[in-house]
Tab-separated table of C-alpha atoms in Angstrom:
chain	number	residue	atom	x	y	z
A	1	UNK	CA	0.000	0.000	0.000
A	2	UNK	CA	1.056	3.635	-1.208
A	3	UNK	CA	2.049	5.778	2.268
A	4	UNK	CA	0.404	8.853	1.845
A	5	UNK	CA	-2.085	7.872	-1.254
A	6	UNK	CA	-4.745	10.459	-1.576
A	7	UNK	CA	-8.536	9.458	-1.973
A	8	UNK	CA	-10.745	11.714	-3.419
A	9	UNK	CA	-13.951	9.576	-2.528
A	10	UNK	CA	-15.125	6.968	-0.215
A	11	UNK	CA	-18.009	4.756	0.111
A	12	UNK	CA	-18.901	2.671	3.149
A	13	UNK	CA	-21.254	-0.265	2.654
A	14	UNK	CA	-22.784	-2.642	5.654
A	15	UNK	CA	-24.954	-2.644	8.998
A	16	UNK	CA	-24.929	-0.927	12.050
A	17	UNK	CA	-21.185	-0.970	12.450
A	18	UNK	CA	-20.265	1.184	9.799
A	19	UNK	CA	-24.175	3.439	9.990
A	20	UNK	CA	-22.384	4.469	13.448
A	21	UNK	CA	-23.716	2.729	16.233
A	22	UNK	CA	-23.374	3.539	19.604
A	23	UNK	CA	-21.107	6.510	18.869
A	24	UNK	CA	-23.866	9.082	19.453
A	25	UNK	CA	-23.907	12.749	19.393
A	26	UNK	CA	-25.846	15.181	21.031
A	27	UNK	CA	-28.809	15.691	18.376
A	28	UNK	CA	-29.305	12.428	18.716
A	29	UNK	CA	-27.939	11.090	15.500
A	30	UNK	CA	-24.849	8.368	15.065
A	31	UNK	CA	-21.408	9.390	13.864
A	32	UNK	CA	-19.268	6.339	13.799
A	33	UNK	CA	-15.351	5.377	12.461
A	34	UNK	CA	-16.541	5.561	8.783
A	35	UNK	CA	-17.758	9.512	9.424
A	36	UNK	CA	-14.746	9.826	11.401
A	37	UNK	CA	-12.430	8.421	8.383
A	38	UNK	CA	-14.322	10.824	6.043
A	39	UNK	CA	-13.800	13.882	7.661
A	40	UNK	CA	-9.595	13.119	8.118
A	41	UNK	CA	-10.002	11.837	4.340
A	42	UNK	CA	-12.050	15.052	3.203
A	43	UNK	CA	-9.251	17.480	5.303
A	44	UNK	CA	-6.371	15.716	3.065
A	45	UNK	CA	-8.901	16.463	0.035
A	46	UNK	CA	-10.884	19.115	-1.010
A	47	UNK	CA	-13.095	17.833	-3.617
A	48	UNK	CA	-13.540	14.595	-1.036
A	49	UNK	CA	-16.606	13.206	-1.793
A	50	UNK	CA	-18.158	10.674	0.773
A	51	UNK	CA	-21.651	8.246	0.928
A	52	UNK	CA	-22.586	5.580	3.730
A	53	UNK	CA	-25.180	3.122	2.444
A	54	UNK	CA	-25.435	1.460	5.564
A	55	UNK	CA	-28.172	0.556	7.868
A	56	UNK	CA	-28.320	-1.327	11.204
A	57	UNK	CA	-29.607	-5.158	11.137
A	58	UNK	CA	-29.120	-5.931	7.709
A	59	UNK	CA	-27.556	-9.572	6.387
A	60	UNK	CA	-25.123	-10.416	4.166
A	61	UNK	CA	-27.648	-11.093	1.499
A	62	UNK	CA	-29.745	-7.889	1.966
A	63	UNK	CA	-26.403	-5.660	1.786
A	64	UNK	CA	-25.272	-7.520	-1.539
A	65	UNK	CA	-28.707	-7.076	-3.333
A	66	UNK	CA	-29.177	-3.258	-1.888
A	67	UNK	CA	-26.568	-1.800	-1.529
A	68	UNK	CA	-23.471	-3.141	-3.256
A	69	UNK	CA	-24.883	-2.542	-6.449
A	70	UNK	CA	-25.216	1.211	-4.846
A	71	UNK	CA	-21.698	1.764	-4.467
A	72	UNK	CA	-19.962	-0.255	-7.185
A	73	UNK	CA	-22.314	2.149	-9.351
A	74	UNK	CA	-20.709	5.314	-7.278
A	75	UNK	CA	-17.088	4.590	-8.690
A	76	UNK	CA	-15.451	5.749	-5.877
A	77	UNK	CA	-11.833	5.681	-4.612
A	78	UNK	CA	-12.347	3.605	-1.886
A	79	UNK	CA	-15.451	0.911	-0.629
A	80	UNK	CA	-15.510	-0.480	2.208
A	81	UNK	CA	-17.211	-3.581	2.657
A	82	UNK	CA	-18.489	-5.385	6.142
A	83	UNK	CA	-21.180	-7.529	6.521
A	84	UNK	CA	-22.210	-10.973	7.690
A	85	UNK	CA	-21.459	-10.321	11.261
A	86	UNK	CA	-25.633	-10.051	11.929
A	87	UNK	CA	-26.099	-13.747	10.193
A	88	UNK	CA	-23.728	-15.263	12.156
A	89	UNK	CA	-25.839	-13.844	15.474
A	90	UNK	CA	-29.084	-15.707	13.962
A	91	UNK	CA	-29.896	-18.639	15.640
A	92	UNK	CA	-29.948	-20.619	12.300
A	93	UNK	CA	-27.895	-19.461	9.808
A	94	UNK	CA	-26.566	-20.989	6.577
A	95	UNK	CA	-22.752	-20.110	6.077
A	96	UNK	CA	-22.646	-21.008	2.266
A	97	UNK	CA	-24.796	-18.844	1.704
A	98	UNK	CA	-23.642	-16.158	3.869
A	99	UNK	CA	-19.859	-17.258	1.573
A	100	UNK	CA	-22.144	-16.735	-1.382
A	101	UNK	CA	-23.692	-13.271	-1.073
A	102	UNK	CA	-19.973	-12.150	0.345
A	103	UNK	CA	-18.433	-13.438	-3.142
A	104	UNK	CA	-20.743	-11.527	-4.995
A	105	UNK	CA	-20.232	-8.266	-3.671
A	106	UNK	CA	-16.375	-8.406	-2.957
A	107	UNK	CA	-16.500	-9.536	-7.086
A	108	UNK	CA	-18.982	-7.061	-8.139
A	109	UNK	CA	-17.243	-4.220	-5.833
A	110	UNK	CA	-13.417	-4.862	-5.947
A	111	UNK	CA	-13.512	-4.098	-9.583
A	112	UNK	CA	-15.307	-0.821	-9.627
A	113	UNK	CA	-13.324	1.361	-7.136
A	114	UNK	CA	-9.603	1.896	-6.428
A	115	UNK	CA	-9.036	0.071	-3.229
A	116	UNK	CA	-11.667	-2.512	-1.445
A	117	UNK	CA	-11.419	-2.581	2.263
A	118	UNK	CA	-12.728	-5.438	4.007
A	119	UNK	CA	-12.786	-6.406	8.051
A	120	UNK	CA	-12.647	-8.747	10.098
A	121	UNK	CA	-14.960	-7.583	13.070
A	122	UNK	CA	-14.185	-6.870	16.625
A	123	UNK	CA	-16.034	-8.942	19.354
A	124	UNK	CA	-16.665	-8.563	22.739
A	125	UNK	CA	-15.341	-10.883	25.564
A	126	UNK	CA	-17.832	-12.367	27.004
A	127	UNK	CA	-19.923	-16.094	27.822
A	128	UNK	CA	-22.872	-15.187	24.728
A	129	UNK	CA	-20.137	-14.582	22.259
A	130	UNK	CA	-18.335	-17.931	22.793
A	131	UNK	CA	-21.163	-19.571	21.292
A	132	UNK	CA	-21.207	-17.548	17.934
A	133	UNK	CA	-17.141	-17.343	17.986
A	134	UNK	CA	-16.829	-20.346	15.410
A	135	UNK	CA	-19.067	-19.432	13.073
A	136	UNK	CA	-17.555	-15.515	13.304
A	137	UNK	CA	-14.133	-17.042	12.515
A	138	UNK	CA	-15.962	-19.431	9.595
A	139	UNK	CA	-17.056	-15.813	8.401
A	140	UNK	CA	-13.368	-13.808	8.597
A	141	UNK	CA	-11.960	-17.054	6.603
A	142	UNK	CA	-14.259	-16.250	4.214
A	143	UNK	CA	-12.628	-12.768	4.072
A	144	UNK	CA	-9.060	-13.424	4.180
A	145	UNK	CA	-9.874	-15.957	1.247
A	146	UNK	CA	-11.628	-13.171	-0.839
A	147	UNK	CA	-9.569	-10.373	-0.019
A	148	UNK	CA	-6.020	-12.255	-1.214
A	149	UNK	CA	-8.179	-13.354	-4.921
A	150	UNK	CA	-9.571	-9.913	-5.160
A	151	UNK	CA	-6.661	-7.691	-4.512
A	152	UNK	CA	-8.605	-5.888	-1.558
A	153	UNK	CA	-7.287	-5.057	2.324
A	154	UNK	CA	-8.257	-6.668	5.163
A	155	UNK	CA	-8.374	-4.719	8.562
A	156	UNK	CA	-8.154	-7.278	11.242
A	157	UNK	CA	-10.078	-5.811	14.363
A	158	UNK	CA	-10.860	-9.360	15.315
A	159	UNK	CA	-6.996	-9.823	16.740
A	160	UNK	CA	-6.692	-6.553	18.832
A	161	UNK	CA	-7.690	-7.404	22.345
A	162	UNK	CA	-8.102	-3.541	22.970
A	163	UNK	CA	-11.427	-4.036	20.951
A	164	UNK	CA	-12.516	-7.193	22.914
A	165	UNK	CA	-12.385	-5.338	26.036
A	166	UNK	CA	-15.986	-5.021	27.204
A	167	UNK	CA	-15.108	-1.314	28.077
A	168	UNK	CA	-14.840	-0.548	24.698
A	169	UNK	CA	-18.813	-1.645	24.467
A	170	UNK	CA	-21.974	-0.171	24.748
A	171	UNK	CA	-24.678	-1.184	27.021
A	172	UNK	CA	-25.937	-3.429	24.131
A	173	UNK	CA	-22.986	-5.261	24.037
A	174	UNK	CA	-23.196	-5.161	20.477
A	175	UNK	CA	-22.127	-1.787	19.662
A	176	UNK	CA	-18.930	0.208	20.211
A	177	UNK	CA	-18.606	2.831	22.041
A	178	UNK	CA	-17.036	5.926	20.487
A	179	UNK	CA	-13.453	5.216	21.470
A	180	UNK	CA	-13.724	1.853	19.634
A	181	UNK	CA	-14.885	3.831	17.051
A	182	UNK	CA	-12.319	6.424	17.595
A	183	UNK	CA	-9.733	3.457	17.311
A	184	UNK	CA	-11.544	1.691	14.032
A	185	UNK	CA	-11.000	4.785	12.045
A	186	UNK	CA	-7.405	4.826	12.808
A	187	UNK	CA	-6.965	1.148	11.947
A	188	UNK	CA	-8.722	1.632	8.864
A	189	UNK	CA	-6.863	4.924	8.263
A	190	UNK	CA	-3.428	3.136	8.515
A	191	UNK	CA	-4.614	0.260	6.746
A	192	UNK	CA	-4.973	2.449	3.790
A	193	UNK	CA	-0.878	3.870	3.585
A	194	UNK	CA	-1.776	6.920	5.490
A	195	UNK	CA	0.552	8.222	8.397
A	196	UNK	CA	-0.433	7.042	12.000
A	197	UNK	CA	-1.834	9.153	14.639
A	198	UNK	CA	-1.922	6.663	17.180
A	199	UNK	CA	-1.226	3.101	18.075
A	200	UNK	CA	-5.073	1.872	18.111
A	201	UNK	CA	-4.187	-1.509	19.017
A	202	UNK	CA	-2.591	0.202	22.600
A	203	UNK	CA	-4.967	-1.316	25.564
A	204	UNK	CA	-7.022	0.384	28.134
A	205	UNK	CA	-5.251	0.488	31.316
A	206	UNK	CA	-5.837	-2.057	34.092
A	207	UNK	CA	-9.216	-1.676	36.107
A	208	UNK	CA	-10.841	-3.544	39.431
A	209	UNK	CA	-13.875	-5.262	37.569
A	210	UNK	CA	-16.914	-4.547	38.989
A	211	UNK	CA	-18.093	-6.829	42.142
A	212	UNK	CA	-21.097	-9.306	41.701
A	213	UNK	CA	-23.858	-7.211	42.436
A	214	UNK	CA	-22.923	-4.489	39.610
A	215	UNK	CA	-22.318	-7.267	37.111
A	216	UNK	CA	-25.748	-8.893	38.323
A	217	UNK	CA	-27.499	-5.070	38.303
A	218	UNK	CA	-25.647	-4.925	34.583
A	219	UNK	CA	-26.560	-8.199	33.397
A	220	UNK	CA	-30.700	-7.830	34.131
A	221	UNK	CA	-30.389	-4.067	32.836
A	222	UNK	CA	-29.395	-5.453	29.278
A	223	UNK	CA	-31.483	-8.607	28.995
A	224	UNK	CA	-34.674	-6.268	30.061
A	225	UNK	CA	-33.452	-3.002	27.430
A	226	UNK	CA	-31.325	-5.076	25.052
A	227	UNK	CA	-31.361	-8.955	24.545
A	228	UNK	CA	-35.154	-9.619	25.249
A	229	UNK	CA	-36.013	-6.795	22.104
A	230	UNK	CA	-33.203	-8.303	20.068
A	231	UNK	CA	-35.008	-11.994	20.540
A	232	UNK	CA	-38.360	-10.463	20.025
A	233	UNK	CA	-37.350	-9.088	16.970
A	234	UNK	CA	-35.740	-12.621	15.614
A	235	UNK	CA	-38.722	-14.093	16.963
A	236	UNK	CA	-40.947	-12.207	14.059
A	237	UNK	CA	-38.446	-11.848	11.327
A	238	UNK	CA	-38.035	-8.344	12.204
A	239	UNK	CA	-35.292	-6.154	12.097
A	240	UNK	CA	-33.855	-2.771	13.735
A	241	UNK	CA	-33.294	-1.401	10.418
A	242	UNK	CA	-36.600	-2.094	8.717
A	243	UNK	CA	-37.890	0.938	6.332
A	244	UNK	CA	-34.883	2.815	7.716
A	245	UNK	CA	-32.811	4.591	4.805
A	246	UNK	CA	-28.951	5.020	4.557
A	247	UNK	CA	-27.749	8.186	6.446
A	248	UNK	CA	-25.911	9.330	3.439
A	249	UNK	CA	-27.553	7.541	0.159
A	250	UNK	CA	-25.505	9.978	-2.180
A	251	UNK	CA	-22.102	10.228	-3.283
A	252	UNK	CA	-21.622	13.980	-2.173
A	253	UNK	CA	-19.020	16.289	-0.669
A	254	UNK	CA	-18.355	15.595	2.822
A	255	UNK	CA	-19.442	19.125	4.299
A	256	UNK	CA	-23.062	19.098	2.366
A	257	UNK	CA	-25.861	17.839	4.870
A	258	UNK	CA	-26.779	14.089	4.142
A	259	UNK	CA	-29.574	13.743	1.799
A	260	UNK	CA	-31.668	10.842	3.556
């Protein structure tokens, strides 16, 4: 990778990771590492041009029928591309298919931009996550695979323990807070040949965890605001991100309000 390539345009494809989730501002809205890379991309760039197709629960399979078309049509500089995380979460899921819908879109999007970025997620320490930790890493092979046929970059967030610190979480415990977003940026920003700012990877420093009765006070305050929805919704084939639109549907200079 070029150090110090310029990009003159970026589009970030995927779910509630790269829409922005938890990083929240004060209006109310979600900001997230891919704003956050667009605005250090657009201050390199003036004519920077940036669009973020994204929206929260989507699958593999909805993202590569909605939105990669999108963004392979956009022509941009760079795409990112990260999805299949939420199909690995379902209780049933089939992974060849989940393989499938990720081969189309890293073939229909490598191809139509500059440089494809792909990820291997973070994930959160923790008892729930062991259980959908092999099909997760059946996933990133997936991406590793792609990535080295298709020429595109692979951030691995998956192998930092900084972002499998549960501090780096949001209540949901599916969501990063904005420091983990803070810190995805970076990694992304690096991955792409561009100076470092900081050592993302650097952990938080040591801390007492809390004693039983916090965890215990923690643990029913997500399963009644967080886990019990998220089942509800799996329940009836439902999803966060139902008639929601992508935050920024239009390839568009970074400073011009989103269009959605």
């Amino acid at each position: 990778m070029e150090m110090n390539a310029s990009y003159t345009s970026f589009v970030a494809v995927g779910d509630s990771f790269t829409e922005g989730m938890s990083d929240l501002l004060p209006d109310g809205t979600y900001r997230g590492w891919a704003d956050l890379l667009a605005a250090r991309l657009a201050a390199r760039e003036p004519r920077f041009r940036y669009a973020n197709l994204a929206v929260r629960g989507k699958l593999i399979g909805q993202i590569a029928q909605d939105q990669a078309p999108v963004a392979a049509a956009m022509g941009a500089d760079v795409i990112t591309l990260v999805g299949g995380l939420n199909d690995t979460l379902r209780p049933k899921v089939d992974m060849s298919m989940v393989r499938d819908h990720l081969e189309a879109s890293v073939e229909l999007l490598a191809p139509s931009c500059k440089q494809l970025v792909l990820m291997r997620s973070p994930g959160r320490n923790g008892p729930v996550m062991e259980r959908f930790r092999p099909r997760m890493e059946q996933l990133f092979a997936t991406i590793d695979e792609l990535a080295a046929k298709h020429g595109a970059l692979v951030v691995d967030l998956y192998g930092a323990p900084v972002l499998a610190d549960p501090r780096m979480w949001d209540v949901d415990r599916l969501h990063l807070t904005a420091e983990g977003h803070r810190r995805v940026a970076e990694a992304v920003w690096q991955t792409l040949g561009l100076p470092a700012e900081l050592d993302w990877r650097t952990e938080l420093p040591l801390a007492e965890p809390p004693g039983w009765t916090v965890r215990r006070t923690q643990d029913l305050s997500f399963a009644r605001q967080h886990l019990l929805p998220w089942i509800g919704r799996r329940l009836t084939g439902r999803s966060s991100g139902d008639g929601r639109p992508a935050k920024r549907p239009e390839l568009q200079p970074y400073g011009d309000a989103p269009l959605s």
